Short mmCIF file of C-alpha atoms in Angstrom, two decimals:
data_model
loop_
_atom_site.label_atom_id
_atom_site.label_comp_id
_atom_site.label_asym_id
_atom_site.label_seq_id
_atom_site.Cartn_x
_atom_site.Cartn_y
_atom_site.Cartn_z
CA MET A 1 94.49 71.53 105.23
CA SER A 2 93.29 71.94 101.67
CA ASN A 3 95.25 73.86 99.09
CA LYS A 4 92.43 76.44 98.95
CA ALA A 5 93.18 77.31 102.59
CA ASN A 6 96.68 78.36 101.52
CA THR A 7 95.74 80.70 98.67
CA GLY A 8 93.12 83.21 97.63
CA TRP A 9 91.09 85.92 99.30
CA VAL A 10 89.26 84.98 102.48
CA SER A 11 87.03 86.72 105.02
CA VAL A 12 88.26 88.09 108.34
CA ARG A 13 86.62 85.15 110.10
CA ARG A 14 88.26 82.58 107.83
CA ALA A 15 91.65 84.30 108.06
CA THR A 16 91.57 84.19 111.86
CA GLN A 17 90.65 80.49 111.75
CA ILE A 18 93.44 79.60 109.32
CA LEU A 19 96.05 81.71 111.13
CA GLU A 20 94.82 80.65 114.57
CA ILE A 21 94.79 84.24 115.84
CA ASP A 22 91.94 86.43 117.05
CA LYS A 23 90.39 89.31 115.12
CA ALA A 24 92.03 91.93 117.35
CA THR A 25 95.46 90.52 116.51
CA LEU A 26 94.71 90.45 112.78
CA PHE A 27 93.55 94.08 112.93
CA LYS A 28 96.63 95.03 114.98
CA TYR A 29 98.88 93.65 112.23
CA ARG A 30 96.92 95.66 109.72
CA ASP A 31 96.94 98.86 111.77
CA ASP A 32 100.64 98.70 112.65
CA GLY A 33 101.66 98.21 109.01
CA THR A 34 102.74 94.58 109.29
CA LEU A 35 100.07 93.77 106.68
CA LYS A 36 99.76 96.11 103.71
CA LEU A 37 96.75 97.18 101.66
CA GLY A 38 96.98 95.46 98.29
CA PRO A 39 99.19 92.44 98.75
CA HIS A 40 97.74 91.35 102.11
CA TYR A 41 94.21 92.76 102.33
CA ALA A 42 91.79 94.59 100.08
CA ALA A 43 88.31 96.01 99.79
CA PHE A 44 85.94 94.39 97.33
CA PRO A 45 82.57 95.67 95.99
CA LYS A 46 80.60 94.57 99.05
CA THR A 47 83.12 95.91 101.57
CA ARG A 48 81.30 98.09 104.10
CA SER A 49 83.66 98.07 107.09
CA ARG A 50 87.01 96.72 108.26
CA ASP A 51 85.19 93.50 109.13
CA SER A 52 84.38 92.89 105.47
CA PHE A 53 87.84 93.35 103.95
CA LYS A 54 89.28 90.20 102.39
CA TYR A 55 92.72 88.79 103.16
CA ASN A 56 95.09 87.14 100.69
CA ILE A 57 95.75 84.26 103.03
CA GLY A 58 98.83 82.93 101.25
CA LYS A 59 100.57 86.32 101.31
CA VAL A 60 99.47 87.00 104.89
CA LYS A 61 100.82 83.65 106.10
CA GLU A 62 104.11 84.24 104.29
CA GLU A 63 104.54 87.72 105.80
CA LEU A 64 103.64 86.66 109.34
CA ARG A 65 105.95 83.63 109.13
CA GLU A 66 108.86 85.78 107.88
CA LYS A 67 108.35 88.13 110.83
CA GLY A 68 108.11 85.25 113.32
CA LEU A 69 104.55 86.16 114.27
CA ILE A 70 103.04 82.75 113.46
CA ALA A 71 104.47 79.26 113.40
CA ILE A 72 102.13 77.81 110.75
#
């Protein structure tokens, strides 16, 4: 996996690919407060819906690992 896959802001689709989870699970982690607005996900100028938020993949992976939700 390239270093770019471990850092930076990525789309919902790319985040689910990297994390090997489905979109419903990613949104569940967002909705239940596991992932926080700001450090884990954010809206950017072209954000129109929850499907177009970007995810800070490095921070998301770290948080989900710490909570035992992913093994990556």
